[in-house]
CSV table of C-alpha atoms in Angstrom, one decimal:
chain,number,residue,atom,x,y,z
A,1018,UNK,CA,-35.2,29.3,7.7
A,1019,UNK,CA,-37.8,26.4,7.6
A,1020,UNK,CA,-35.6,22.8,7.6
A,1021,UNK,CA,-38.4,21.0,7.8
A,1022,UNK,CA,-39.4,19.6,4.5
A,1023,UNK,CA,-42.6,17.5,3.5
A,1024,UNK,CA,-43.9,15.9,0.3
A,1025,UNK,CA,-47.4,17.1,-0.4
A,1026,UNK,CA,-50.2,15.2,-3.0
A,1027,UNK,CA,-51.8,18.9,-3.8
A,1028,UNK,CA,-51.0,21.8,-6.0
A,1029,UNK,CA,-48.6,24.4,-4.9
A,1030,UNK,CA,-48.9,27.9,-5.7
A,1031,UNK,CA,-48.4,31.5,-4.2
A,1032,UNK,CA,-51.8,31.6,-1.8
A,1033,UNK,CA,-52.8,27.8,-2.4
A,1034,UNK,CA,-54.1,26.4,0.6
A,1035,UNK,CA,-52.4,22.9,2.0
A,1036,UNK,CA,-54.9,20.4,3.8
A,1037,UNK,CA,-52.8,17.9,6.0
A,1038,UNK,CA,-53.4,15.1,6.5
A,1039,UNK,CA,-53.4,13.0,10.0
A,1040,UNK,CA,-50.1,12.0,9.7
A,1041,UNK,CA,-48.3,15.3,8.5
A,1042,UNK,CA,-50.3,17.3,11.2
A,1043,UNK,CA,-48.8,15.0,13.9
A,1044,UNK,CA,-45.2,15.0,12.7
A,1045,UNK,CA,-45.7,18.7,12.4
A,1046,UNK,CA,-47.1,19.5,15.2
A,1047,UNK,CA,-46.0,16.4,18.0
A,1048,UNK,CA,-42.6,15.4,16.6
A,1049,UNK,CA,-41.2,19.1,15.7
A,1050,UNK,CA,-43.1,21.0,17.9
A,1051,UNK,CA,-44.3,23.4,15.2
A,1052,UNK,CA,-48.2,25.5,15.1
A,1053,UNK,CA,-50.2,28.1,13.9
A,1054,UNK,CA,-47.4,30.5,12.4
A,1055,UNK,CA,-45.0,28.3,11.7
A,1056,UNK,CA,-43.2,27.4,8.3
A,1057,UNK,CA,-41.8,24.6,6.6
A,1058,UNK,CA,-40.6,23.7,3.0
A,1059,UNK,CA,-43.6,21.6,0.9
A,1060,UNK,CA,-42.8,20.5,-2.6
A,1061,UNK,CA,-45.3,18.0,-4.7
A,1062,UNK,CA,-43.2,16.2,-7.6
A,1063,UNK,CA,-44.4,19.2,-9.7
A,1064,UNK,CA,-44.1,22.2,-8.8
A,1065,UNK,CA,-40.4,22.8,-6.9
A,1066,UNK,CA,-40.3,23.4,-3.4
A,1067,UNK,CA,-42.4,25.8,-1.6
A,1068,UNK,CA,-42.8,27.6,1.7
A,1069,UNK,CA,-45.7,26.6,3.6
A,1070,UNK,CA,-47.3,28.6,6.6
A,1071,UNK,CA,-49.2,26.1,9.3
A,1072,UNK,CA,-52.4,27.9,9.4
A,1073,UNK,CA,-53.7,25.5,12.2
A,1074,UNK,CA,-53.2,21.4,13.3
A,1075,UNK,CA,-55.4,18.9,15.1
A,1076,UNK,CA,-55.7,15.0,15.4
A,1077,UNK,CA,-57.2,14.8,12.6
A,1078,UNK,CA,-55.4,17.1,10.1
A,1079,UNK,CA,-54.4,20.6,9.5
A,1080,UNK,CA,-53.7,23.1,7.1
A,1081,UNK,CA,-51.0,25.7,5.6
A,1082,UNK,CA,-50.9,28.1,3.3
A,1083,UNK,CA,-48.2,28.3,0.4
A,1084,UNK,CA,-46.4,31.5,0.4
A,1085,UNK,CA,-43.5,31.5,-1.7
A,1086,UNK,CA,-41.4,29.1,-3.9
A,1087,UNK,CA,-37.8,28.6,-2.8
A,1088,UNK,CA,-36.6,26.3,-5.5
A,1089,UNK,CA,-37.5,25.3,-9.1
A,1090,UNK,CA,-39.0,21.6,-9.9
A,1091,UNK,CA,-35.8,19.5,-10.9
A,1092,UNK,CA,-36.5,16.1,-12.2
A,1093,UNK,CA,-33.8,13.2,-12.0
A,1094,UNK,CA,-32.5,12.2,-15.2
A,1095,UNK,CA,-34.3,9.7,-16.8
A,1096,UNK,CA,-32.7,6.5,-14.8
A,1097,UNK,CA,-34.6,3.3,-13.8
A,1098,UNK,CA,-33.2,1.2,-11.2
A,1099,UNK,CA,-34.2,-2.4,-11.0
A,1100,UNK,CA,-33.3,-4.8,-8.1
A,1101,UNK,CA,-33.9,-8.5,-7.0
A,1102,UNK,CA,-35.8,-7.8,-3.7
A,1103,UNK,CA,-33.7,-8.8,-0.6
A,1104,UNK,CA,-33.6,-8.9,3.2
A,1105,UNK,CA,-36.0,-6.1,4.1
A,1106,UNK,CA,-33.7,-4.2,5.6
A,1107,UNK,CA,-31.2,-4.1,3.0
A,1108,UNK,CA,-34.2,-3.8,0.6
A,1109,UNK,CA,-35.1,-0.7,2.5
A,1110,UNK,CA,-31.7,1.0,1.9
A,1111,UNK,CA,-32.1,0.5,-1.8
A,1112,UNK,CA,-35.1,2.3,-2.3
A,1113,UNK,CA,-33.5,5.3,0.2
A,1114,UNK,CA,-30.6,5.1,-1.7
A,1115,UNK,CA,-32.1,5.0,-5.2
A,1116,UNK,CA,-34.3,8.2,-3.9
A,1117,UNK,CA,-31.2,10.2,-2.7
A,1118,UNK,CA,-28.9,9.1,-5.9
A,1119,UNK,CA,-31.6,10.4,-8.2
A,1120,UNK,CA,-33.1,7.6,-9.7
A,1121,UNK,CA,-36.4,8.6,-11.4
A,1122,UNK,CA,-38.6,5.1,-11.1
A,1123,UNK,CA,-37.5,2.0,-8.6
A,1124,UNK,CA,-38.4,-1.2,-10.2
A,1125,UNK,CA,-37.9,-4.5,-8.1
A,1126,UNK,CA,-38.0,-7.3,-10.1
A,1127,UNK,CA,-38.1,-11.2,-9.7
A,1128,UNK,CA,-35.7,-13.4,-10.9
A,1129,UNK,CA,-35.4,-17.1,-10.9
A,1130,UNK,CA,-32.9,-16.8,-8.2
A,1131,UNK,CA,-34.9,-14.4,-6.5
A,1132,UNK,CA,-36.5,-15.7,-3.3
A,1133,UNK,CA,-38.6,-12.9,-1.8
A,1134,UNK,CA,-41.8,-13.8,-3.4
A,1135,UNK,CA,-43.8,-10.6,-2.5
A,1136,UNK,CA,-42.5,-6.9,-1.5
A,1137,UNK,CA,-44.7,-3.9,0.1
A,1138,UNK,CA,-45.1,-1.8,-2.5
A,1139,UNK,CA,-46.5,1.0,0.0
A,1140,UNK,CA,-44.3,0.9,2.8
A,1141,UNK,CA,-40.8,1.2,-0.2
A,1142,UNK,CA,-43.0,4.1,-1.6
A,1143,UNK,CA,-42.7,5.7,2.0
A,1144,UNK,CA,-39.6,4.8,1.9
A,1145,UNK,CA,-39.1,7.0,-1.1
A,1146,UNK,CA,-41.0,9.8,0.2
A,1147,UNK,CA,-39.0,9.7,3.9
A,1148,UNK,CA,-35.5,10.0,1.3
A,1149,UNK,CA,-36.6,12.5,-0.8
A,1150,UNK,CA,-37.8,14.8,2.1
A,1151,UNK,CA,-34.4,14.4,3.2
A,1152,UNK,CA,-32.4,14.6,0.5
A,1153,UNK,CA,-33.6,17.9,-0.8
A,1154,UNK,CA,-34.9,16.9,-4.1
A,1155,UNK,CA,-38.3,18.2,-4.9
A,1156,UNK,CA,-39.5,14.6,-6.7
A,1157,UNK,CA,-40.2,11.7,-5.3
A,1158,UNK,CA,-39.3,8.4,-7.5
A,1159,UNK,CA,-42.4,5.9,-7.8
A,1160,UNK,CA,-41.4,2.5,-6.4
A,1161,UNK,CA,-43.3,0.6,-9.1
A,1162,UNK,CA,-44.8,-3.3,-7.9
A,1163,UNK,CA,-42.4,-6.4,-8.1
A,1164,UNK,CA,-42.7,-7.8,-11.5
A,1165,UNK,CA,-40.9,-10.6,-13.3
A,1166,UNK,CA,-37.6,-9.8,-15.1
A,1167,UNK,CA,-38.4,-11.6,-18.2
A,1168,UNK,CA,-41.9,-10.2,-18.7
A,1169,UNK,CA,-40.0,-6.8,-18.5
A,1170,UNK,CA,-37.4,-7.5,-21.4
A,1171,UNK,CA,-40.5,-8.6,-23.1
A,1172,UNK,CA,-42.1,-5.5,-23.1
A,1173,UNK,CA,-38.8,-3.3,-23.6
A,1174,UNK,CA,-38.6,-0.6,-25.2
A,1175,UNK,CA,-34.8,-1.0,-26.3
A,1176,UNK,CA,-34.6,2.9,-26.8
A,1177,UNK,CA,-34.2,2.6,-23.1
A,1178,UNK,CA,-30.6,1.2,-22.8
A,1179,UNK,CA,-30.2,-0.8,-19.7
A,1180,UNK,CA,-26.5,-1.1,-17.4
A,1181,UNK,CA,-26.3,-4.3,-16.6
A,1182,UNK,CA,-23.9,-4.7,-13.3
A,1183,UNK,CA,-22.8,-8.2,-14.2
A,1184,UNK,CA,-19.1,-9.8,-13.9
A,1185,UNK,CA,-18.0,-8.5,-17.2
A,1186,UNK,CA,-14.9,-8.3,-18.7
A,1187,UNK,CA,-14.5,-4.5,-18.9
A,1188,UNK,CA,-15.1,-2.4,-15.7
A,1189,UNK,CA,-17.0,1.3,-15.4
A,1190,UNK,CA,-14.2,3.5,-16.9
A,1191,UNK,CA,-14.0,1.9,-20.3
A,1192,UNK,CA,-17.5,1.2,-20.6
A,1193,UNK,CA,-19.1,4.5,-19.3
A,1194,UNK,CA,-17.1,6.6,-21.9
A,1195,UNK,CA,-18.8,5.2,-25.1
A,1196,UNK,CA,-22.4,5.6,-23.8
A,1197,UNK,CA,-24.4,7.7,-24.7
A,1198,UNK,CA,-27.1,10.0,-22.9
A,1199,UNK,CA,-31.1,8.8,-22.8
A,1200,UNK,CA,-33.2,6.8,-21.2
A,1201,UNK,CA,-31.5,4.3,-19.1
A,1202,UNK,CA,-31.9,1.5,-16.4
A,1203,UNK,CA,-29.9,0.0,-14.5
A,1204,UNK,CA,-30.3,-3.4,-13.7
A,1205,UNK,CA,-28.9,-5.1,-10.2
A,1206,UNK,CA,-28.2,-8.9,-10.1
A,1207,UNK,CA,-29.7,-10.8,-7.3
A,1208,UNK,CA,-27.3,-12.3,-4.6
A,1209,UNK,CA,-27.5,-15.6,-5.7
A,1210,UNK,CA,-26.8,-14.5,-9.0
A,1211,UNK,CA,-29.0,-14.4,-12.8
A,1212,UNK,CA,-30.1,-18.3,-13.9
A,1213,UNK,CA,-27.8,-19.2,-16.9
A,1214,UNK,CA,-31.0,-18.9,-19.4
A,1215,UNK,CA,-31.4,-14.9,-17.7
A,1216,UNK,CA,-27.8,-14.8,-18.6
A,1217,UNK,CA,-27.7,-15.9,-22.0
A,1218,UNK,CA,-30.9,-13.6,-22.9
A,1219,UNK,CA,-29.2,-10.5,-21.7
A,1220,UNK,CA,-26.2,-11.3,-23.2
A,1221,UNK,CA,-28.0,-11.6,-26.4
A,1222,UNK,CA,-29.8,-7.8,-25.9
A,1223,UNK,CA,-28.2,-4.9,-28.0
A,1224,UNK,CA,-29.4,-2.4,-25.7
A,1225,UNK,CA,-28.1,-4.0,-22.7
A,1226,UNK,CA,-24.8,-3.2,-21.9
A,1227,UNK,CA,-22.8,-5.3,-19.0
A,1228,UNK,CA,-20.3,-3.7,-16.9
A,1229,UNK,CA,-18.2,-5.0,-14.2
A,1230,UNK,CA,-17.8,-3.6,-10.5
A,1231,UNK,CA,-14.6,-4.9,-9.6
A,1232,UNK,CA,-13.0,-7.9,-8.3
A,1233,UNK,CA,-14.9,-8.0,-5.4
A,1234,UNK,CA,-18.4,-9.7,-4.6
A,1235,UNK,CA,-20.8,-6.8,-4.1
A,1236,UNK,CA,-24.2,-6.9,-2.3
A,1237,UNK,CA,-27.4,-5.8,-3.9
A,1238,UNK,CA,-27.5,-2.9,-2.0
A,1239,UNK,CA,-23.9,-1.6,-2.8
A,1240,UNK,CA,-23.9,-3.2,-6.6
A,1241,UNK,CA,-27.0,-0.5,-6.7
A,1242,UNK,CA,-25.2,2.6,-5.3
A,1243,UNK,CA,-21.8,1.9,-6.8
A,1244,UNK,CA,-23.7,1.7,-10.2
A,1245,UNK,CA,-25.9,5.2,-9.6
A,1246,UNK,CA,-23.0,6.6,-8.4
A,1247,UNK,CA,-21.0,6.0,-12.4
A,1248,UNK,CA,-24.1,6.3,-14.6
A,1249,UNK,CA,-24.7,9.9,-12.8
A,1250,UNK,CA,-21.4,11.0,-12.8
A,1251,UNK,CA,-20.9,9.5,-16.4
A,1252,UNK,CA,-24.1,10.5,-18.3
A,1253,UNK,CA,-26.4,11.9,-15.0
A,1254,UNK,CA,-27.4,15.4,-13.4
A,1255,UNK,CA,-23.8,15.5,-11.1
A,1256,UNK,CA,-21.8,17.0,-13.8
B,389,UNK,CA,-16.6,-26.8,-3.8
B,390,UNK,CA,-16.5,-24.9,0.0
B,391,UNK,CA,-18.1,-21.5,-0.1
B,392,UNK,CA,-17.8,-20.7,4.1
B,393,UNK,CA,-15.0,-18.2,4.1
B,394,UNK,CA,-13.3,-17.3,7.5
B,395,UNK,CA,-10.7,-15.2,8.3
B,396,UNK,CA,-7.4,-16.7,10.4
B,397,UNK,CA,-4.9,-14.8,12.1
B,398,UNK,CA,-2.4,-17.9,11.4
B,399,UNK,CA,-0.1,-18.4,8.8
B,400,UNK,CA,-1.5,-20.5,5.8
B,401,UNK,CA,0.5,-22.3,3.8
B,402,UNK,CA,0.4,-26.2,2.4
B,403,UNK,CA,0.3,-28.6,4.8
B,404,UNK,CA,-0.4,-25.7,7.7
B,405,UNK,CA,-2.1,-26.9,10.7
B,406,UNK,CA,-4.9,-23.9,11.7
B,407,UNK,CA,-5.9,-23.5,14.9
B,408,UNK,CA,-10.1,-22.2,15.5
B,409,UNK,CA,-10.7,-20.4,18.2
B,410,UNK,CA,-14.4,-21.1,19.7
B,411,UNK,CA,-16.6,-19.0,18.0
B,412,UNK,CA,-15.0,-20.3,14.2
B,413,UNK,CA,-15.4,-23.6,16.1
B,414,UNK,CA,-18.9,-22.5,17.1
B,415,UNK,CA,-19.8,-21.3,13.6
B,416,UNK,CA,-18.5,-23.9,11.4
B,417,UNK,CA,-20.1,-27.0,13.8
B,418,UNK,CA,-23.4,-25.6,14.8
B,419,UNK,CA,-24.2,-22.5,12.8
B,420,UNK,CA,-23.1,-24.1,9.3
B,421,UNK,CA,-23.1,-27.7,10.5
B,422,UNK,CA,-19.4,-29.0,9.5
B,423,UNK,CA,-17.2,-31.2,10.7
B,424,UNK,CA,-14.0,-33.2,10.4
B,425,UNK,CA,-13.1,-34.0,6.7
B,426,UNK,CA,-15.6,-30.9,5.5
B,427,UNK,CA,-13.9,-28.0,3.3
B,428,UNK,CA,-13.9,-24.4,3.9
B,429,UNK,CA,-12.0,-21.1,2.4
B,430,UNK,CA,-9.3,-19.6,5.0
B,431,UNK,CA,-7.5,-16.4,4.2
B,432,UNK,CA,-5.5,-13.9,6.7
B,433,UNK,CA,-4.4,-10.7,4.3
B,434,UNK,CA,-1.2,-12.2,3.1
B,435,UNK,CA,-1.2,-15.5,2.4
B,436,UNK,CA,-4.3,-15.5,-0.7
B,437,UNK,CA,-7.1,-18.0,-0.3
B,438,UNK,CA,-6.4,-21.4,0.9
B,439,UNK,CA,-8.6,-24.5,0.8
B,440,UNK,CA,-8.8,-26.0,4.5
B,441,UNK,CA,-10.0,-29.7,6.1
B,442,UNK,CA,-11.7,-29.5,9.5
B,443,UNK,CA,-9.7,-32.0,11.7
B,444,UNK,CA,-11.9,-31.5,14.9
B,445,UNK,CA,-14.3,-29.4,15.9
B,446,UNK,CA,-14.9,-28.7,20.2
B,447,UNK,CA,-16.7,-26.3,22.4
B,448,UNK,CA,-13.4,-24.6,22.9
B,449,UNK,CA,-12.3,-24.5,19.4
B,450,UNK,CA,-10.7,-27.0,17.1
B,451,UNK,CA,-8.0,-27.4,14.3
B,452,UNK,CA,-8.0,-28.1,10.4
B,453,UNK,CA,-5.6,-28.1,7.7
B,454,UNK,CA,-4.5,-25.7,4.7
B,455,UNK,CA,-4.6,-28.3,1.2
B,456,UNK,CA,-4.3,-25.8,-1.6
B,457,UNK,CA,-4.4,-21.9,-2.4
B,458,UNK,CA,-7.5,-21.4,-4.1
B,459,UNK,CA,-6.4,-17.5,-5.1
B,460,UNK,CA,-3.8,-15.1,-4.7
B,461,UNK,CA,-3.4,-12.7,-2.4
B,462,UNK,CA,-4.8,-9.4,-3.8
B,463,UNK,CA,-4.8,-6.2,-1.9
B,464,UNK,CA,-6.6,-3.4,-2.6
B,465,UNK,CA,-5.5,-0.2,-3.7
B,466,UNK,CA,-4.0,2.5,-1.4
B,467,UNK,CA,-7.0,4.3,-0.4
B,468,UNK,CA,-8.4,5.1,2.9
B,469,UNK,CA,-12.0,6.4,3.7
B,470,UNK,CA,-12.5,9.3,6.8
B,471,UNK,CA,-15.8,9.4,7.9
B,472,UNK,CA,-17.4,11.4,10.8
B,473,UNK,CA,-19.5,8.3,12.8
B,474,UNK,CA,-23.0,8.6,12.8
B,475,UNK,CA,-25.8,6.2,14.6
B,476,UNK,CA,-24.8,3.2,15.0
B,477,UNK,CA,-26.4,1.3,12.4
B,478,UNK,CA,-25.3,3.5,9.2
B,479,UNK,CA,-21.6,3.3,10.9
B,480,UNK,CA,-22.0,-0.2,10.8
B,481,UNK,CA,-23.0,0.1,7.3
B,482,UNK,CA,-20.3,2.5,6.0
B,483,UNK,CA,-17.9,0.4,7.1
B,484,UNK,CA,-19.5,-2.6,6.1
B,485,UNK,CA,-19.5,-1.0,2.2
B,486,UNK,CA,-15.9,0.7,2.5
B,487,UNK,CA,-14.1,-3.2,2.8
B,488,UNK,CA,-16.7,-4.7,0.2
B,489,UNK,CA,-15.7,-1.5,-1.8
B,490,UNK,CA,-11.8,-2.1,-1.4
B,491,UNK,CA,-10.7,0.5,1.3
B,492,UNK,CA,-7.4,-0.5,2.2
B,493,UNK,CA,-8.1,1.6,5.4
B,494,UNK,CA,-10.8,2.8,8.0
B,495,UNK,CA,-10.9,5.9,9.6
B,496,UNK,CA,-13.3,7.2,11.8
B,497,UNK,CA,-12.7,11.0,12.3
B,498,UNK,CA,-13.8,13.7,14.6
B,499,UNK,CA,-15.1,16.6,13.1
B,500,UNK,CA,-16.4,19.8,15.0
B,501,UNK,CA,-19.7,18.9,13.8
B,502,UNK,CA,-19.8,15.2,14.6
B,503,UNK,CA,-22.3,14.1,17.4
B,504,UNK,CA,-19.9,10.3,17.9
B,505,UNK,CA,-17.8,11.0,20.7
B,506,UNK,CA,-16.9,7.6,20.9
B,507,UNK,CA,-17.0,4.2,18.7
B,508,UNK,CA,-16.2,0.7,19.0
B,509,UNK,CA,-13.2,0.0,17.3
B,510,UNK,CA,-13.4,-3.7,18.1
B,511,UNK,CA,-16.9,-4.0,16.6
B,512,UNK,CA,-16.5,-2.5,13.3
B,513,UNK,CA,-13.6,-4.6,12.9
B,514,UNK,CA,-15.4,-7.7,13.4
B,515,UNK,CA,-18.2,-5.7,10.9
B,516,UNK,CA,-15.2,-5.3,8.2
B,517,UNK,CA,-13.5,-8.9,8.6
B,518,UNK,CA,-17.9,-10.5,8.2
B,519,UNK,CA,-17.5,-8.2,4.6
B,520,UNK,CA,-14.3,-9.5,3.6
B,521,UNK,CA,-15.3,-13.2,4.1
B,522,UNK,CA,-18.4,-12.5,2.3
B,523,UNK,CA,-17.3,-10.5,-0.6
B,524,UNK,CA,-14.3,-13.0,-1.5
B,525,UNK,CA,-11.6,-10.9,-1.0
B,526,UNK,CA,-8.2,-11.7,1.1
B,527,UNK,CA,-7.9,-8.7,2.6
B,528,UNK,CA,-9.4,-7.3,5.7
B,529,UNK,CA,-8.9,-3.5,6.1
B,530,UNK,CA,-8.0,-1.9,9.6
B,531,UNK,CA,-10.6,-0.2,11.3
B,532,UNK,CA,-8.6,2.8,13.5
B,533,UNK,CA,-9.9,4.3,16.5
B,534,UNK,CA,-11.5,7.4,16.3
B,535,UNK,CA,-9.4,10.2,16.1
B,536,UNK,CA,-10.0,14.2,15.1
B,537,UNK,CA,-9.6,15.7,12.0
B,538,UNK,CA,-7.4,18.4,13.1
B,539,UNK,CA,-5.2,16.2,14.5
B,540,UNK,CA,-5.2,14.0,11.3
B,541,UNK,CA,-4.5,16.6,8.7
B,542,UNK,CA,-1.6,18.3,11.2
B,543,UNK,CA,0.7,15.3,10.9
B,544,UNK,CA,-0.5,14.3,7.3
B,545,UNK,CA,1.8,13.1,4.3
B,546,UNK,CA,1.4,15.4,1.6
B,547,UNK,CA,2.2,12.7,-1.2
B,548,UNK,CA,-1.4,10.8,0.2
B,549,UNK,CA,-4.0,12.9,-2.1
B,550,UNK,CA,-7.1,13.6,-0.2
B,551,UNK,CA,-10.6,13.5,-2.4
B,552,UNK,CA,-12.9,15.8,-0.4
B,553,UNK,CA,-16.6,15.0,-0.8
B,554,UNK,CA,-18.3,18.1,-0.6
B,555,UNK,CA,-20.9,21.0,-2.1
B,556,UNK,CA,-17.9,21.6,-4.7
B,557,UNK,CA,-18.2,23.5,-8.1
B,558,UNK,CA,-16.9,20.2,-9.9
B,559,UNK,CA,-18.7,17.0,-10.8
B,560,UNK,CA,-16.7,13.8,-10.8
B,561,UNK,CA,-16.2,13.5,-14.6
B,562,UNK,CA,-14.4,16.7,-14.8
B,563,UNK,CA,-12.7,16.0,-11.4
B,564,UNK,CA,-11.7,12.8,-11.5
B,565,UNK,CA,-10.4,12.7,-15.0
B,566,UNK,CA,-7.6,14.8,-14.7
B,567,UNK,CA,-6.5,13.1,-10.8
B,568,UNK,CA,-3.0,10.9,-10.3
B,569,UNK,CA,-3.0,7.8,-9.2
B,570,UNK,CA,-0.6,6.8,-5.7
B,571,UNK,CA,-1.5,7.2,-2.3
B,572,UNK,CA,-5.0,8.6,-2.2
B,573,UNK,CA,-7.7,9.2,0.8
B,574,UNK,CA,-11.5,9.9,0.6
B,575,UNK,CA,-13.0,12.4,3.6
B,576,UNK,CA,-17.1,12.3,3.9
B,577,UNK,CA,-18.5,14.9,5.6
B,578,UNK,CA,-20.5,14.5,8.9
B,579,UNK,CA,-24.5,14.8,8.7
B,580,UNK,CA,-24.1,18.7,9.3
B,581,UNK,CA,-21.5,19.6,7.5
B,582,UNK,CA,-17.9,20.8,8.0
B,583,UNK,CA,-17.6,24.0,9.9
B,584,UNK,CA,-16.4,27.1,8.5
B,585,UNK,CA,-12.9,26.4,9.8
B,586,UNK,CA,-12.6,23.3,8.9
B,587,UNK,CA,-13.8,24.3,5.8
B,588,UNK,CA,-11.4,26.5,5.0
B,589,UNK,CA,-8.7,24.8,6.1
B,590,UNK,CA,-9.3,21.6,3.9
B,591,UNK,CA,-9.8,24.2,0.6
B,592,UNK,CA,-5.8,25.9,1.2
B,593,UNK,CA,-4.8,22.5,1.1
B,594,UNK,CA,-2.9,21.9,-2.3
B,595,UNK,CA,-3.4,17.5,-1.7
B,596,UNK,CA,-7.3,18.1,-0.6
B,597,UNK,CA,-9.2,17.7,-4.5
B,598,UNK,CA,-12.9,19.1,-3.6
B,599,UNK,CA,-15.8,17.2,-5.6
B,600,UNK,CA,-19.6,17.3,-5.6
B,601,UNK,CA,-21.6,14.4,-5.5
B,602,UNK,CA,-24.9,15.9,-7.5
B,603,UNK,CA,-27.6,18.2,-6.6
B,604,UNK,CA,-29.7,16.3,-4.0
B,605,UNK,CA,-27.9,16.1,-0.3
B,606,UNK,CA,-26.3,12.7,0.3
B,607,UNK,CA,-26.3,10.9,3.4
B,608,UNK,CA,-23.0,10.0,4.8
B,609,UNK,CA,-23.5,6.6,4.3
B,610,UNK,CA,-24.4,7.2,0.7
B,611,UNK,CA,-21.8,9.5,0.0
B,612,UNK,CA,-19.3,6.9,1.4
B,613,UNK,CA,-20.3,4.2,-1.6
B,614,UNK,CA,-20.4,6.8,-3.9
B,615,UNK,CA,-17.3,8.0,-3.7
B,616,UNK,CA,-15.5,4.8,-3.3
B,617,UNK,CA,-17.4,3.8,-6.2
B,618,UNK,CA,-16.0,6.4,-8.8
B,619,UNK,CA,-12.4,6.4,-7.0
B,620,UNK,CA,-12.2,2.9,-7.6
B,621,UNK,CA,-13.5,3.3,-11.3
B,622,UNK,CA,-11.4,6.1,-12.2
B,623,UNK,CA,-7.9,5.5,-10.2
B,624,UNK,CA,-8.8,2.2,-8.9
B,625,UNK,CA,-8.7,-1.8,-9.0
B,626,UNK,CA,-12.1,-1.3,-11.2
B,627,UNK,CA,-10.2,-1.2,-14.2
């Protein structure tokens, strides 16, 4: 059975011809040493996951054939994340991680203590692609551009409740239980922590609900698993 | 106030003279560009936090005294985390996560699946004493040397529970809810999975507690965070 799995900007359905592009035909083809004949698993954001004959590769593209669905479309939950940009590295592993975890929409977002002033939107949404490929899920979560925090609350739709991972006074357990299900985000601190004036805004929100992460100082990157990890088991799709 | 936080393998206590080998020596003076009469935050597991004066800083080392405990000791709870290593990097980073998480313990296991047949014990425990200083907690955990599975579960103490992340019927919620707290260990997987006797050998275990981390396939790494994360929240210092 095909392991190989790639996320694919056309339609699949039983017959529907693939084109790939330069890039797929050369990890196809040089990296994993597939051709003509060969299979692999396609899925689009749409329409589940696929299997894809190679009908034929060169430099410059290739094309397959879809033959068969081997799994259903299954969106994530409806789960935001939104993060303070950091080292790249560490910014990397967030979007991966926020891809694997089943977040539906990435969302890094500039504080007053954030200090990465720019982000590449296009090299985090490969990022995203890369994770979901090899996570299994058949939808890949768009990593939106880095937008300030405030003009975000100003536009907020509070029927979207938001998980604030802050050092409250009540940890997950207590304040999981009471939530309810919905649309949600979760929003990540940045290292250097919110500005007292982000602080007291949040605070004021009614649809922002702080929970704390324990006694120790997280990073970015684990504050944002950790807090995937209890909304999803809490009120997610790992039930 | 100080906010460079080193680990000491010296007794701290008021009045305590500390001695600093070269590299604290090296990082205080030319790294974060201290010296005699400048503050910084010593711990060594047992004695809490305590506020220390540089005396004198060398090539070779140099000295300073403990003033005042600045926090209690605080231990974490009596979990450990078995992971099969995998490249280097994400080993670095499990481990990393596991003492900003609050492991208490680090195990690297051999599975018959895992690729690592060797790690370096010395460097992840330098990689878990860097988390500890930077997460603010007293504790460092131990990093063991690598050691099989087999091996680990013939001599094991059936009081320590074992949570076993894996493809399980169960989702945390249900899974957790009903789990004691005591002596508890979480085992992560390798990248390709337990094998078939492995497998069945950790489900006719009555202390092994199976639970599945969602529908989309976690990396180890992920997986590692994610289940410290809702250990912690359900049976855990995240209260």
């Amino acid at each position: 059975m095909a392991k190989i799995r790639l996320f694919i900007e056309h339609p699949l359905a039983e017959g529907q011809g693939i084109p790939l592009n330069a890039d797929q035909a050369h990890y196809l083809g040089t990296v994993m040493r597939q051709g003509a004949g060969d299979a692999f698993l396609a899925f689009n954001g749409r329409d589940g996951e696929w299997l894809a004959r190679i009908d034929g590769l060169s430099r410059r593209g290739g094309t397959a054939v879809a033959e068969a669905q081997t799994a259903p479309q299954r969106d994530p939950p409806d789960l935001w994340l939104m993060f303070a940009p950091i080292k790249k590295a560490r910014t990397d592993f967030i979007v991966e991680k926020a891809a694997e975890m089943g977040a539906a929409r990435i969302m890094p977002v500039q504080t007053e203590h954030t200090n990465s002033e720019r982000i590449r939107q296009d090299r985090l949404q490969a990022h995203a692609v890369e994770a979901a490929e090899q996570c299994g899920g058949t939808y890949v979560p768009e990593v939106a551009d880095l937008a300030p925090l405030s003009r975000l609350l100003d536009g907020w739709d509070s029927q979207r409740r938001i998980l604030w991972a802050d050092e409250a006074l009540a940890g997950p357990a207590q304040v999981l239980a009471g939530l309810p299900r919905g649309p949600w985000a979760i929003l990540i601190g940045p290292e250097g922590g919110f500005s007292e004036s982000e602080r007291a805004r949040l605070t004021r929100l009614a649809h922002v609900t702080p929970v704390s992460l324990g006694p120790r100082i997280l990073r970015a990157d684990t504050a944002a698993v950790a807090s995937l990890a209890l909304w999803q088991a809490a009120l997610g799709d790992w039930g």
